[in-house]
Amino acid sequence: MDEEYDVIVLGTGLKECIISGLLSVDGLKVLHMDRNDHYGGESSSLNLTKLWKRFKGNDSPPEHLGISKEYNVDMVPKFMMANGALVRVLIHTSVTKYLNFKAVDGSFVYNNGKIHKVPATDVEALKSNLMGLFEKRRARKFFIYVQDYEEDDAKSHEGLDLTKVTTREVISKYGLEDDTVDFIGHALALHRDDSYLDEPALDTVKRMKLYAESLARFQGGSPYIYPLYGLGELPQAFARLSAVYGGTYMLNKPECKVEFDESGKAYGVTSEGETAKCKKVVCDPSYLPEKVKKVGRVARAICIMKHPIPDTKDSHSVQIILPKKQLKRKSDMYVFCCSYAHNVAPKGKFIAFVSTEAETDKPEIELKPGIDLLGPVEETFFDIYDRYEPINNPEEDSCFLTNSYDASTHFETTVKDVLSLYNKITGKELDLSVDLNAASATEQEAA
């Protein structure tokens, strides 16, 4: 411990482990510590006994639910966009060799009380039962515009400067109805509120293109992939990467107190009477609670079932987005489902999660619209947790804190946070211009 490091990372949540791996690959000397005796922090995966103990207070789950060790239940369930930033990070760092992926079966949106497949291309728009005949034609034209749009090809812009024109203005050009705008914005572009409508349209068009490109990548029913054995594998994979490049790991280290000099800059971390010195500290909000503010809460239900979600074409893995307007809420609701096909539950068992930004103290009532879509449920666990964001200035105190995980069931916001933090720590952008087609490990496993 009595060494000096470039960076000390506290907490082995997914974000912290990705940062640790990236910094180690860059040649920085990294010490990674955690007060827990296991990897994953808030984003760990639990077996049934641990899940039962955490939510029910004892470690004796009923036998009919199956063998405990065959469960890997994510505490922060999220799918990865097949062409997205996290996959690019995995390939950039060669972490793919530690993991096996499987394509996610379905991507759906809730509209007028029913579940519909999310149409992502002009062909799917024509087939979709989300829209009437004339709306399908209008939507098809809009999708063709998005598919053909190339930032560096003015001919594809149709006279629109998407860095200045708002999304609302582009959509009005095609005369799309509110329900269509709703699923495009929330289920395709994955915006979490409607502020995007009055912002430059380029971001939304890029998000839609990413969705369509990801969908095309594995020719599956969704643009998402998910690791076998759950997301708990990801922090461990990045921890292995860090270790390969000289990173040092210490679990089960009590306290982990960050030390500050007279000017308020972090200079080390003390645990069990020893202080390791460093230039910078990276941590999750729980290690420096005085440097974060509460920005919201996530309400979540974890449900164990013995069948796929109805009306999802018997999908073993699926995301359903319930846009806020459909529920007359302030925020979207998300349904995530995976099963024994991903080695996260015993044969015949399915695990569904329903999550949203909490607006009340009663998750049982608040999450009902999502839970009602699941059909019969064997067991349900309810949870509410606080979300935090840093309020400190890293230039002044050398502390770099991650945000808490939001309610969304995809990784796009998570990776955005990681890449922003990486930029603040190193002063450079991470080069993610990898050739995804050359990434045979991910390609073959997810096919």
JSON list of C-alpha atoms in Angstrom, two decimals, residues 46 48 51 70-75 77 79 226 301-309 316-318 335-340 343-346 348-354 374 379 381:
[
{"chain": "A", "resi": 46, "resn": "LEU", "atom": "CA", "xyz": [-26.67, -11.72, -7.16]},
{"chain": "A", "resi": 48, "resn": "LEU", "atom": "CA", "xyz": [-30.96, -16.26, -5.41]},
{"chain": "A", "resi": 51, "resn": "LEU", "atom": "CA", "xyz": [-31.13, -11.67, -3.61]},
{"chain": "A", "resi": 70, "resn": "GLU", "atom": "CA", "xyz": [-27.96, -20.76, -11.23]},
{"chain": "A", "resi": 71, "resn": "TYR", "atom": "CA", "xyz": [-29.28, -17.22, -10.74]},
{"chain": "A", "resi": 72, "resn": "ASN", "atom": "CA", "xyz": [-27.27, -14.15, -11.77]},
{"chain": "A", "resi": 73, "resn": "VAL", "atom": "CA", "xyz": [-29.67, -11.27, -11.13]},
{"chain": "A", "resi": 74, "resn": "ASP", "atom": "CA", "xyz": [-28.33, -7.87, -12.20]},
{"chain": "A", "resi": 75, "resn": "MET", "atom": "CA", "xyz": [-28.86, -5.04, -9.74]},
{"chain": "A", "resi": 77, "resn": "PRO", "atom": "CA", "xyz": [-29.99, -4.39, -15.64]},
{"chain": "A", "resi": 79, "resn": "PHE", "atom": "CA", "xyz": [-28.62, -4.06, -22.57]},
{"chain": "A", "resi": 226, "resn": "TYR", "atom": "CA", "xyz": [-26.26, -9.00, -23.48]},
{"chain": "A", "resi": 301, "resn": "ALA", "atom": "CA", "xyz": [-39.32, -4.24, -9.37]},
{"chain": "A", "resi": 302, "resn": "ILE", "atom": "CA", "xyz": [-37.49, -7.53, -9.92]},
{"chain": "A", "resi": 303, "resn": "CYS", "atom": "CA", "xyz": [-39.82, -10.34, -10.96]},
{"chain": "A", "resi": 304, "resn": "ILE", "atom": "CA", "xyz": [-39.17, -14.08, -11.30]},
{"chain": "A", "resi": 305, "resn": "MET", "atom": "CA", "xyz": [-41.48, -15.82, -13.81]},
{"chain": "A", "resi": 306, "resn": "LYS", "atom": "CA", "xyz": [-41.74, -19.14, -15.62]},
{"chain": "A", "resi": 307, "resn": "HIS", "atom": "CA", "xyz": [-42.82, -17.78, -19.00]},
{"chain": "A", "resi": 308, "resn": "PRO", "atom": "CA", "xyz": [-41.83, -15.07, -21.50]},
{"chain": "A", "resi": 309, "resn": "ILE", "atom": "CA", "xyz": [-43.64, -11.73, -21.43]},
{"chain": "A", "resi": 316, "resn": "HIS", "atom": "CA", "xyz": [-36.37, -14.90, -24.06]},
{"chain": "A", "resi": 317, "resn": "SER", "atom": "CA", "xyz": [-34.82, -11.44, -23.82]},
{"chain": "A", "resi": 318, "resn": "VAL", "atom": "CA", "xyz": [-36.60, -8.18, -24.49]},
{"chain": "A", "resi": 335, "resn": "VAL", "atom": "CA", "xyz": [-39.14, -3.28, -18.84]},
{"chain": "A", "resi": 336, "resn": "PHE", "atom": "CA", "xyz": [-36.12, -5.56, -19.18]},
{"chain": "A", "resi": 337, "resn": "CYS", "atom": "CA", "xyz": [-36.42, -9.34, -19.44]},
{"chain": "A", "resi": 338, "resn": "CYS", "atom": "CA", "xyz": [-33.83, -12.10, -19.75]},
{"chain": "A", "resi": 339, "resn": "SER", "atom": "CA", "xyz": [-33.94, -15.83, -19.03]},
{"chain": "A", "resi": 340, "resn": "TYR", "atom": "CA", "xyz": [-32.15, -19.13, -18.64]},
{"chain": "A", "resi": 343, "resn": "ASN", "atom": "CA", "xyz": [-27.51, -18.33, -18.05]},
{"chain": "A", "resi": 344, "resn": "VAL", "atom": "CA", "xyz": [-28.99, -15.93, -15.51]},
{"chain": "A", "resi": 345, "resn": "ALA", "atom": "CA", "xyz": [-31.66, -18.29, -14.15]},
{"chain": "A", "resi": 346, "resn": "PRO", "atom": "CA", "xyz": [-32.44, -22.03, -13.89]},
{"chain": "A", "resi": 348, "resn": "GLY", "atom": "CA", "xyz": [-37.55, -22.53, -17.51]},
{"chain": "A", "resi": 349, "resn": "LYS", "atom": "CA", "xyz": [-37.18, -19.34, -15.42]},
{"chain": "A", "resi": 350, "resn": "PHE", "atom": "CA", "xyz": [-37.38, -15.75, -16.65]},
{"chain": "A", "resi": 351, "resn": "ILE", "atom": "CA", "xyz": [-36.31, -12.60, -14.82]},
{"chain": "A", "resi": 352, "resn": "ALA", "atom": "CA", "xyz": [-38.05, -9.30, -15.57]},
{"chain": "A", "resi": 353, "resn": "PHE", "atom": "CA", "xyz": [-37.23, -5.84, -14.24]},
{"chain": "A", "resi": 354, "resn": "VAL", "atom": "CA", "xyz": [-39.52, -2.83, -14.30]},
{"chain": "A", "resi": 374, "resn": "LEU", "atom": "CA", "xyz": [-45.62, -9.42, -17.44]},
{"chain": "A", "resi": 379, "resn": "GLU", "atom": "CA", "xyz": [-41.96, -13.66, -6.90]},
{"chain": "A", "resi": 381, "resn": "PHE", "atom": "CA", "xyz": [-38.92, -7.71, -5.08]}
]
